[in-house]
Short mmCIF file of C-alpha atoms in Angstrom, two decimals:
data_model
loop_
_atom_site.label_atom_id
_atom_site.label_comp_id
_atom_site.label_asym_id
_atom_site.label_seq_id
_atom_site.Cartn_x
_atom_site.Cartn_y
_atom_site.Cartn_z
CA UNK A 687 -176.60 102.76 -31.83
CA UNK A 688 -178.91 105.88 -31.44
CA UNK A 689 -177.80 109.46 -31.11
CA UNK A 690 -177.68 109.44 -27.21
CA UNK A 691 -175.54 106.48 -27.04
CA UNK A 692 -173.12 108.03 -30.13
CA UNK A 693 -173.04 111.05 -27.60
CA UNK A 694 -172.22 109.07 -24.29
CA UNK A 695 -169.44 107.09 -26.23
CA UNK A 696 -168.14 109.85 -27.48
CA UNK A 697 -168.20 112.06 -24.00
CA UNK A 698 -166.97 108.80 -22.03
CA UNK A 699 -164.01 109.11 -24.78
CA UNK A 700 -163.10 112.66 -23.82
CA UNK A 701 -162.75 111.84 -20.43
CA UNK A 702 -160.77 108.33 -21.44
CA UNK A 703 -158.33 110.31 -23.44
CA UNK A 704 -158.05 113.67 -21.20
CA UNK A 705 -156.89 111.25 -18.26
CA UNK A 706 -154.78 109.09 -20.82
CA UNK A 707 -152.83 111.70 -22.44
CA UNK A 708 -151.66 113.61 -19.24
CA UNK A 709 -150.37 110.64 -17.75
CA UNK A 710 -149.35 108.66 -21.15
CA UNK A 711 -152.35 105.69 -20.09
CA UNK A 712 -153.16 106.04 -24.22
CA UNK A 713 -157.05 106.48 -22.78
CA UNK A 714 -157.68 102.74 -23.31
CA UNK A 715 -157.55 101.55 -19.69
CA UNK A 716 -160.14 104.09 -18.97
CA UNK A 717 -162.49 103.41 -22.62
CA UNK A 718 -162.44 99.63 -22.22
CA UNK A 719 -164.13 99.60 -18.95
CA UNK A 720 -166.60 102.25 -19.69
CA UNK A 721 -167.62 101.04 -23.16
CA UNK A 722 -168.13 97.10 -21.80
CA UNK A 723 -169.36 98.46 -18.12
CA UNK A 724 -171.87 101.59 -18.85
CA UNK A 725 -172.77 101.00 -22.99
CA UNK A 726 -173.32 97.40 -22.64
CA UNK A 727 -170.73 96.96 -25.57
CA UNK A 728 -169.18 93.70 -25.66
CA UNK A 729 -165.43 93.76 -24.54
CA UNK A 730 -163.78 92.15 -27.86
CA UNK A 731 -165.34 95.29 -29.90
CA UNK A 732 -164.17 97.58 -26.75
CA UNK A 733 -161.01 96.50 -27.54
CA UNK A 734 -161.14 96.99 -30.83
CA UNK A 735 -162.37 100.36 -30.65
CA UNK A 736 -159.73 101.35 -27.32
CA UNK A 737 -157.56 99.88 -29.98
CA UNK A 738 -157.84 102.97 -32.60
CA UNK A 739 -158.75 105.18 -30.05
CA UNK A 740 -155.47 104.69 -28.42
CA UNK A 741 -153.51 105.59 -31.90
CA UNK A 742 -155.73 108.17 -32.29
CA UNK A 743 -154.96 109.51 -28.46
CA UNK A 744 -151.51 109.01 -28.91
CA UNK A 745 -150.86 110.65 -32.53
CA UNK A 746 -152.56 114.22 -31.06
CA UNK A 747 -151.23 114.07 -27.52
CA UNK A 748 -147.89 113.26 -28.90
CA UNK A 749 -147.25 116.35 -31.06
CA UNK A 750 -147.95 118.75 -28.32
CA UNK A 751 -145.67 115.58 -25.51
CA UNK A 752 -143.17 116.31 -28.10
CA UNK A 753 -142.68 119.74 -28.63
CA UNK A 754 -142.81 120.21 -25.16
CA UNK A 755 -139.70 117.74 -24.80
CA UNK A 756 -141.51 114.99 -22.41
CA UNK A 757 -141.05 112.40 -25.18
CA UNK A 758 -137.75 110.64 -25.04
CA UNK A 759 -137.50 109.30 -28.71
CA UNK A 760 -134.49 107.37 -28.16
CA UNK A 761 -135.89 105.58 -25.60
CA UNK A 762 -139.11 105.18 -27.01
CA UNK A 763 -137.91 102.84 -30.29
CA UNK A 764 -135.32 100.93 -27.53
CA UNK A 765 -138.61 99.65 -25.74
CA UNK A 766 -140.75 99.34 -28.43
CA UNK A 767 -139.15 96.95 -29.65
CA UNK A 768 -139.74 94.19 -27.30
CA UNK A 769 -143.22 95.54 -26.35
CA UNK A 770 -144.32 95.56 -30.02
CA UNK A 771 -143.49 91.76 -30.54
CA UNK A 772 -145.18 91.46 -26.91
CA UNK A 773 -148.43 92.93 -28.78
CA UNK A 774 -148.97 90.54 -31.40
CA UNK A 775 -148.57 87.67 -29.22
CA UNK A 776 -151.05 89.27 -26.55
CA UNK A 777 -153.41 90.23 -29.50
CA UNK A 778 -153.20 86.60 -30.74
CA UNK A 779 -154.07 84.93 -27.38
CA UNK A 780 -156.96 87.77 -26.88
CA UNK A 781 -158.82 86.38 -30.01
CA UNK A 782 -158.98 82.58 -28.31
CA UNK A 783 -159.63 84.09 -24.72
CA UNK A 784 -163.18 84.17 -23.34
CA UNK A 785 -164.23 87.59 -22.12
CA UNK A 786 -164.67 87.34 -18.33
CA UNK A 787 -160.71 86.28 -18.74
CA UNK A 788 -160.33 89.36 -19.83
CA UNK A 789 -162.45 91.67 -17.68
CA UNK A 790 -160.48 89.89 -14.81
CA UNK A 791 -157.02 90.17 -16.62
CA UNK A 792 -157.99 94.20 -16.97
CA UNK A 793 -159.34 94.21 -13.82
CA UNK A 794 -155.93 93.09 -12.40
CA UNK A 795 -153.36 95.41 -14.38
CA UNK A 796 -156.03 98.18 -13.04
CA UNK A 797 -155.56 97.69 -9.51
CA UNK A 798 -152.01 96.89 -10.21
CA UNK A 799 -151.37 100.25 -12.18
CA UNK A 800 -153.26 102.38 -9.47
CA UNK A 801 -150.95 101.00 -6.82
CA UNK A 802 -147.91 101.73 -9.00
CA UNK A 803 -149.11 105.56 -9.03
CA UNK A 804 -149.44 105.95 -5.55
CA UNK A 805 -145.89 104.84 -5.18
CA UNK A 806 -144.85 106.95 -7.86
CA UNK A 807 -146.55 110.36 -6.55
CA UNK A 808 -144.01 110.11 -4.15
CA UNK A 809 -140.91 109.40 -6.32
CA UNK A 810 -139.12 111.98 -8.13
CA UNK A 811 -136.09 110.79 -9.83
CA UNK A 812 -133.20 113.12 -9.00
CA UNK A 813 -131.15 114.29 -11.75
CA UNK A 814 -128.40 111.65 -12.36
CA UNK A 815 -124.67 112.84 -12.13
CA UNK A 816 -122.74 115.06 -15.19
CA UNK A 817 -120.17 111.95 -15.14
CA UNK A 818 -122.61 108.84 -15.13
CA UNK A 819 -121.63 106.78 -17.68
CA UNK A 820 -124.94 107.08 -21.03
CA UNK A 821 -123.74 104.13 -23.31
CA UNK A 822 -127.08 104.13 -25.53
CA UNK A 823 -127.40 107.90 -25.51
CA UNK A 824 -130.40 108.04 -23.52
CA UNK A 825 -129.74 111.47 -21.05
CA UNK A 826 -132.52 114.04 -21.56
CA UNK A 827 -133.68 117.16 -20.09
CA UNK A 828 -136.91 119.66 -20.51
CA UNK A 829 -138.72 122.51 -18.95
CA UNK A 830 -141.41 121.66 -16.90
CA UNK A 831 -143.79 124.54 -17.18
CA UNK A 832 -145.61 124.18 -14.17
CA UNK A 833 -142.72 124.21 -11.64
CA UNK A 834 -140.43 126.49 -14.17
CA UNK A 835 -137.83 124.06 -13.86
CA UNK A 836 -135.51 122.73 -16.15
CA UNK A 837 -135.42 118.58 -14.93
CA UNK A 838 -132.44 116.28 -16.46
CA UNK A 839 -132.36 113.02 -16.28
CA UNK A 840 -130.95 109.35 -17.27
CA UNK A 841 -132.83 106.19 -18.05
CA UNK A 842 -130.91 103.39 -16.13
CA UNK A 843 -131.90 99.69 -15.77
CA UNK A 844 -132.34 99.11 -19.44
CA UNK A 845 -131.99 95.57 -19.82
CA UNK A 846 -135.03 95.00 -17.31
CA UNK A 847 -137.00 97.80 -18.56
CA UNK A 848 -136.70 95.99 -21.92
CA UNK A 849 -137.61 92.83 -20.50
CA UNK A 850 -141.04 94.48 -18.86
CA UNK A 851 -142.03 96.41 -21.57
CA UNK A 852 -142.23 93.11 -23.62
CA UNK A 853 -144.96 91.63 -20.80
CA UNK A 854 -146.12 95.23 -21.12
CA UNK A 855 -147.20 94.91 -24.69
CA UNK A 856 -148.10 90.99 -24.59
CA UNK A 857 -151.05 92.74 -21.59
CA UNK A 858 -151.69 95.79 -24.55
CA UNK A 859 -152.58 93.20 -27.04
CA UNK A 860 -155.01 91.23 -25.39
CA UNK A 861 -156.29 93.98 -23.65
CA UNK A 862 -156.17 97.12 -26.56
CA UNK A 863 -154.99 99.38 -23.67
CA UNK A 864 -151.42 99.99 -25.25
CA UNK A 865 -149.82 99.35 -22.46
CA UNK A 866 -149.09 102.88 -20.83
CA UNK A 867 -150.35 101.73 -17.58
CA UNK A 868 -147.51 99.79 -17.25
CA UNK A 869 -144.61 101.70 -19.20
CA UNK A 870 -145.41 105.16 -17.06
CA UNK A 871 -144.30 103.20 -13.82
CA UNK A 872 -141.99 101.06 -15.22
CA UNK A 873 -140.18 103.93 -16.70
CA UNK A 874 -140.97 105.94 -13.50
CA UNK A 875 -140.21 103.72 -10.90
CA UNK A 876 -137.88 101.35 -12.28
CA UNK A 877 -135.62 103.29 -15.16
CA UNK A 878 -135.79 106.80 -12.99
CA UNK A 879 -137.70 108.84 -15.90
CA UNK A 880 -139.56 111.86 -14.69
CA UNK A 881 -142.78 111.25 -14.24
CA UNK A 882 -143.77 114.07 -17.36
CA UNK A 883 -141.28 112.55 -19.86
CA UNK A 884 -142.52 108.82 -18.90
CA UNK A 885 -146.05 110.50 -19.66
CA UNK A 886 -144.53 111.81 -22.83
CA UNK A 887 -142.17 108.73 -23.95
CA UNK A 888 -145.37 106.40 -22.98
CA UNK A 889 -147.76 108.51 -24.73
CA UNK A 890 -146.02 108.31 -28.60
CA UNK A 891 -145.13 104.29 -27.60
CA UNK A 892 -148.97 103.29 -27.11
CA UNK A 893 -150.01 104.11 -30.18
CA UNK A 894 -147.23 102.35 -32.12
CA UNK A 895 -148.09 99.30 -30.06
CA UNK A 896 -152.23 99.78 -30.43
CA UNK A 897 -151.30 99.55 -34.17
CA UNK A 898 -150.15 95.93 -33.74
CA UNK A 899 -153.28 95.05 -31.72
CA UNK A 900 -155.96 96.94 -34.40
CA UNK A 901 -154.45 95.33 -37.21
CA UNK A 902 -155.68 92.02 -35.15
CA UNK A 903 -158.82 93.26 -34.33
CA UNK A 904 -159.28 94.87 -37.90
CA UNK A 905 -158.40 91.33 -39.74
CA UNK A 906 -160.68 89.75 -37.51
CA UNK A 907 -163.36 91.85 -38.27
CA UNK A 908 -163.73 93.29 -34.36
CA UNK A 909 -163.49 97.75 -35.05
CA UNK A 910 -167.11 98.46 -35.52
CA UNK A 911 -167.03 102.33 -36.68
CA UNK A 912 -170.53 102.76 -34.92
CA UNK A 913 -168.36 102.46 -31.68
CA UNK A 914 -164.84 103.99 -33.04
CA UNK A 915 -166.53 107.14 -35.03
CA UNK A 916 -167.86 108.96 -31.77
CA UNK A 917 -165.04 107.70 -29.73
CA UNK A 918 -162.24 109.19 -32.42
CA UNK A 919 -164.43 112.59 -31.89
CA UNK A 920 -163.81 112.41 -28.38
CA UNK A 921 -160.57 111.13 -28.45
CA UNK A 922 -159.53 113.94 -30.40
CA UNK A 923 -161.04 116.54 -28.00
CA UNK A 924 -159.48 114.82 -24.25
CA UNK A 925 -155.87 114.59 -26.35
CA UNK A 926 -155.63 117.55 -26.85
CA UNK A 927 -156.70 118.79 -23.53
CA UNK A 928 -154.74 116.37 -21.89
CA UNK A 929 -151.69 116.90 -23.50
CA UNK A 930 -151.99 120.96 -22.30
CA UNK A 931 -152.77 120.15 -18.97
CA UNK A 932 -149.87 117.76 -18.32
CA UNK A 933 -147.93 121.22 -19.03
CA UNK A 934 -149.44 122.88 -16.74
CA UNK A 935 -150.38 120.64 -13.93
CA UNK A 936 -148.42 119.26 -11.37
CA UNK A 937 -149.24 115.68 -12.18
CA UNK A 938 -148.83 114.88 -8.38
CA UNK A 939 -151.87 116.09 -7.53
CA UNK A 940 -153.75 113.92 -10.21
CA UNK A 941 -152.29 110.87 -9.53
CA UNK A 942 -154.64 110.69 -6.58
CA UNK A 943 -157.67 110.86 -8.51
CA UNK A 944 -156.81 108.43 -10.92
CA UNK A 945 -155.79 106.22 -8.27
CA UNK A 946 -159.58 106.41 -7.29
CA UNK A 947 -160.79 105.91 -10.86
CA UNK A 948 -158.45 103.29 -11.74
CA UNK A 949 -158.97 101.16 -8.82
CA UNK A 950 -163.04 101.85 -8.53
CA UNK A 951 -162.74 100.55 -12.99
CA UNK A 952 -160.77 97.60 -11.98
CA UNK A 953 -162.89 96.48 -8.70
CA UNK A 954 -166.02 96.87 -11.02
CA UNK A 955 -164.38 94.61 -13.63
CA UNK A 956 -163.37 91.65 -11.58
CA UNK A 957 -166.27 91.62 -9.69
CA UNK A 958 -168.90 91.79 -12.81
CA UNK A 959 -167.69 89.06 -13.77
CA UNK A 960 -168.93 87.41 -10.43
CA UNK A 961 -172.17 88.92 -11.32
CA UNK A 962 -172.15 91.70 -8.91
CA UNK A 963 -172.79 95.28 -9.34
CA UNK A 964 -170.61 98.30 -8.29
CA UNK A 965 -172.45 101.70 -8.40
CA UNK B 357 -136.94 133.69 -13.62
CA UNK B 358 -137.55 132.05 -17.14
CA UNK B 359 -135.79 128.70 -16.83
CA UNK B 360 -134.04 126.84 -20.09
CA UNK B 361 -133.02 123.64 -20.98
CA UNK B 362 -130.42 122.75 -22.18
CA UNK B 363 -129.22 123.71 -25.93
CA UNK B 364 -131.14 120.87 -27.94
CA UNK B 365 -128.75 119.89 -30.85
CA UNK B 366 -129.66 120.51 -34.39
CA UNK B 367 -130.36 116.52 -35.08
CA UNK B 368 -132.94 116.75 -32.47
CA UNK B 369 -134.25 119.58 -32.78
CA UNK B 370 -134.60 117.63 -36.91
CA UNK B 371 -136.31 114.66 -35.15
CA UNK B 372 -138.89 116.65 -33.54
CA UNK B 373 -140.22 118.70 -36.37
CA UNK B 374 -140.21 115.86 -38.73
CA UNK B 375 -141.82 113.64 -36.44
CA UNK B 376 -144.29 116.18 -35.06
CA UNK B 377 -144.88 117.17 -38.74
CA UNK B 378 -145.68 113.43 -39.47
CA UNK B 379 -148.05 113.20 -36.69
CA UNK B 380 -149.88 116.49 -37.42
CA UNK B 381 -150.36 115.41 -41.26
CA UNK B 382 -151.92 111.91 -40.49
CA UNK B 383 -154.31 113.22 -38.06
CA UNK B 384 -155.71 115.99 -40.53
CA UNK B 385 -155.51 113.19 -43.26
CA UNK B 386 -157.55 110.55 -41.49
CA UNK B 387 -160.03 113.13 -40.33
CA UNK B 388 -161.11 114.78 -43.38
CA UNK B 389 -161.68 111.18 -45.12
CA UNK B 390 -163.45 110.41 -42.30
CA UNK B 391 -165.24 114.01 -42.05
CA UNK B 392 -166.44 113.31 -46.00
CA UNK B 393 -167.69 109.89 -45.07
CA UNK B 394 -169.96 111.00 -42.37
CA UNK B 395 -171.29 113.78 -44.57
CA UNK B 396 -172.08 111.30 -46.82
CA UNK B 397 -173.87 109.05 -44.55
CA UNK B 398 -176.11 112.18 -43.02
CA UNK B 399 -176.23 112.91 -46.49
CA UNK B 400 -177.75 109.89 -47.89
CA UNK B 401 -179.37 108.53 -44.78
CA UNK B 402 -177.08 105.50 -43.81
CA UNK B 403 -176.38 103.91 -40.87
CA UNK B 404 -172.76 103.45 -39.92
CA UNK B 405 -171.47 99.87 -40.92
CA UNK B 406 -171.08 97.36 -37.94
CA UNK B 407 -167.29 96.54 -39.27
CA UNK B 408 -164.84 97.95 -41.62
CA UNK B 409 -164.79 95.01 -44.29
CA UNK B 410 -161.78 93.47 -45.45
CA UNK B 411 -159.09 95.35 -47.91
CA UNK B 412 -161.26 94.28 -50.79
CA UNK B 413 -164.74 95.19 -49.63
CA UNK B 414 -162.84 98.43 -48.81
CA UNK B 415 -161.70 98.97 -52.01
CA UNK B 416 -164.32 97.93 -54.46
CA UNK B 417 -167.14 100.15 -51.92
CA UNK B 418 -164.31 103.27 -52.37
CA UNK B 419 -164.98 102.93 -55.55
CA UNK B 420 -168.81 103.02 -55.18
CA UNK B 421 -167.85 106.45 -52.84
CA UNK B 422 -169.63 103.81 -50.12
CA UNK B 423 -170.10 105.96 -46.86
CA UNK B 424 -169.23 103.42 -44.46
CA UNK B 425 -165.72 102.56 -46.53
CA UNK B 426 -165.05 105.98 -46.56
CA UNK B 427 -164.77 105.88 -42.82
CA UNK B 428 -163.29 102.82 -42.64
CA UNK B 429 -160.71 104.14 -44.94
CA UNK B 430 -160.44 107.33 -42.65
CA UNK B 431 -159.71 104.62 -39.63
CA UNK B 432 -156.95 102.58 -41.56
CA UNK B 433 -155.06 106.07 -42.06
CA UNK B 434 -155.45 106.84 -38.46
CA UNK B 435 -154.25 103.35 -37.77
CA UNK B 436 -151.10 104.07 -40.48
CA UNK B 437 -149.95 107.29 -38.89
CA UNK B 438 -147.54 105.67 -35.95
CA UNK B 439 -145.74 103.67 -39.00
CA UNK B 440 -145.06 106.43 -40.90
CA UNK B 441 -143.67 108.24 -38.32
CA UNK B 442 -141.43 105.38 -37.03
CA UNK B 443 -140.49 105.67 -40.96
CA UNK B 444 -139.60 108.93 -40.41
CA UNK B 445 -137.87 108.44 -37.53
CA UNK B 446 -135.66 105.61 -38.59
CA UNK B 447 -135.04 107.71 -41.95
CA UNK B 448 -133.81 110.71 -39.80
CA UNK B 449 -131.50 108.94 -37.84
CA UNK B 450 -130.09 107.31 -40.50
CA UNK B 451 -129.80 110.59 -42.61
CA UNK B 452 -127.78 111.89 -39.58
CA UNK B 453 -125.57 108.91 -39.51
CA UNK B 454 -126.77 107.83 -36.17
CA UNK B 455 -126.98 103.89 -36.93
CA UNK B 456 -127.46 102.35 -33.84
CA UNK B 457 -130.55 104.27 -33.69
CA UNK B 458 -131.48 103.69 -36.84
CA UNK B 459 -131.46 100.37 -36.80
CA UNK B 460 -133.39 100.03 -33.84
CA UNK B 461 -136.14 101.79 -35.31
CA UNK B 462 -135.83 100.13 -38.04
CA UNK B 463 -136.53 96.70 -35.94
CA UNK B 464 -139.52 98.77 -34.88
CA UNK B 465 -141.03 99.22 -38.61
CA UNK B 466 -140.51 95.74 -39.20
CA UNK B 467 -142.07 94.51 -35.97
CA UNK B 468 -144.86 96.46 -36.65
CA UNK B 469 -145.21 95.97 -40.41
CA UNK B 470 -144.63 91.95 -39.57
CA UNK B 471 -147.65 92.35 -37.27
CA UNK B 472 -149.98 93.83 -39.93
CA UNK B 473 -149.11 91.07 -42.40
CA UNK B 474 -149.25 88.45 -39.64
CA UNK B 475 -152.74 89.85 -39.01
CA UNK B 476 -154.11 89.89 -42.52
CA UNK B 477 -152.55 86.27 -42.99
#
């Protein structure tokens, strides 16, 4: 790898893990396709990389999620533990998998997760009733910064949220995306989580389950620190912006963007592997 | 109009710090291994390795201050830090006699611990 490429890697890792950490993506949804699409890097040692990349994402952005009060720790080890054991069988089939299967398999959740967002820029849970019942101790509330408002809210639909987050993490593991492109709408749109604290919750969860899927790629010999070293650097650099800006920001408006970004990534995906070129 | 949330309790208010502590610690950790490790490779002219070898290889080229296993050793903390703070986390509840919590985190460690073995199997 020469020193332009260590610079584009590591640039096309700031702007994987600025967009990750604000909406709790982990940054590897964004890395894999632009290490495998624009650095010619092949997609098992993408995943690899996105792999530590994502832990790395999530252990910044998470300090500064969870100050702030986004992250819902409770809920975070309830769904982490299905989508963990989803993440070593996903990591397990990845390994055997040829890699068009999974540029189309990305491809797929891509298109799926930008749909997802534009459905949830137009949901905002409403804060669930003093008397509703909280078995599992899950109610939460936090200041959102950017609206000066203090939102409260309850996780409900556990038992399916449980059930998705496990398909959630089997997708992270072959794919080294930890999952957050799933868990921000399913906690969003199906469990009624604001869409900051399902940034936050999502955010601290990816990296526990991209620890599963390096520890694969690691025994298998797939992190190549040529790739992870300038990614890390800009890893480190987007978290931390990221994490600020989902403070400040009314995610709303984003959500449109990545929409764009998400669906151009996963169109370019599916269809290189048909041998044809997006700009 | 400054708006505030709700009075967070003392146990999380415990969770948070500790956790946030954890997180903050790792990060520094795995950097400054890795920070040395690069030095070392401007330092001596080396080209980053193309994997991380295996535990051994990691160990016996720490011991021969090997650049690349430096790094690689800076990428394995990194790639640590989420289990020690599900430690942590598990610990806390437990310390605050929360055990449904606790042992769900606990689950958590052991799923991910289970995968790490499983992986070096």
């Amino acid at each position: 790898m020469d020193t332009s490429q260590f610079i584009g890697v590591g640039l096309a890792a700031v702007f994987a893990s600025t967009f990750g950490s604000m909406l709790g993506l982990g940054g590897g949804v964004f890395l894999v396709p632009l290490l495998t699409l624009f650095f010619g890097i092949d997609p098992k040692v993408a995943v690899g990389a996105s792999a530590v990349c994502v832990v790395t994402n999530s252990v910044v952005g998470s300090s500064v999620h969870i100050r702030s009060g986004f992250t819902n720790l409770k809920l975070s080890m309830l769904l982490q533990v299905t989508t963990a054991t989803g993440a070593i069988v996903g990591a397990l089939v990845a390994l055997r998998v040829d890699a068009s299967v999974i540029n189309v398999v990305l491809g797929v959740v891509l298109i799926y997760s930008a749909l997802s967002m534009l459905r949830q820029r137009r949901l905002e849970p409403q804060a669930p009733a003093k008397e509703a019942p909280d078995p599992l101790h899950l109610r939460a509330s936090f200041v959102d910064p950017a609206t000066n408002r203090v939102i409260e809210y309850l996780p409900v639909r556990i038992e399916p949220g449980l059930a998705i987050s496990g398909g959630a993490g089997v997708l992270s593991g072959m794919l080294g995306i930890g999952g957050g492109a799933i868990q921000v709408p399913l906690m969003n749109l199906l469990m009624r989580a604001p869409v900051k604290a399902a940034a936050g919750t999502s955010s601290f969860m990816v990296g526990m389950t991209a620890v599963a899927t390096a520890a694969v790629f690691y025994a298998h010999d797939q992190i190549d620190p040529r790739v992870v070293v300038p990614a890390m650097i800009g890893i480190f650099l987007g978290a931390k912006l990221g994490s600020q800006l989902t403070r400040r920001i009314q995610t709303q408006r984003l959500v449109l963007v990545f929409v764009m970004v998400i669906a151009y990534l996963g169109v370019s995906l599916i269809l290189k592997v048909f041998d044809v070129a997006l700009m | 109009m400054q708006a505030h949330s709700p009075p967070e309790t003392a146990n999380e208010s415990q969770l948070r710090g500790r956790v946030t502590r954890v997180l903050e610690t790792g990060f520094r950790v795995a950097v400054s291994i890795m920070s040395i490790g690069l030095l070392l490779a401007l330092v001596q002219r080396e080209p980053l390795p193309e994997t991380m070898g295996q535990p051994r290889e990691l160990v016996s080229g720490l011991s021969n201050a090997d650049p690349g296993s430096i790094i690689g050793l800076g990428i394995v903390a990194i790639i640590l830090t989420p289990i020690v703070s599900t430690t942590a986390i598990a610990w806390t509840f437990y310390r605050q006699g929360d055990r449904r919590y606790a042992t769900i985190s606990g689950l958590v460690l052991l799923i991910l611990l289970a995968s790490i073995g499983l992986s070096l199997l």
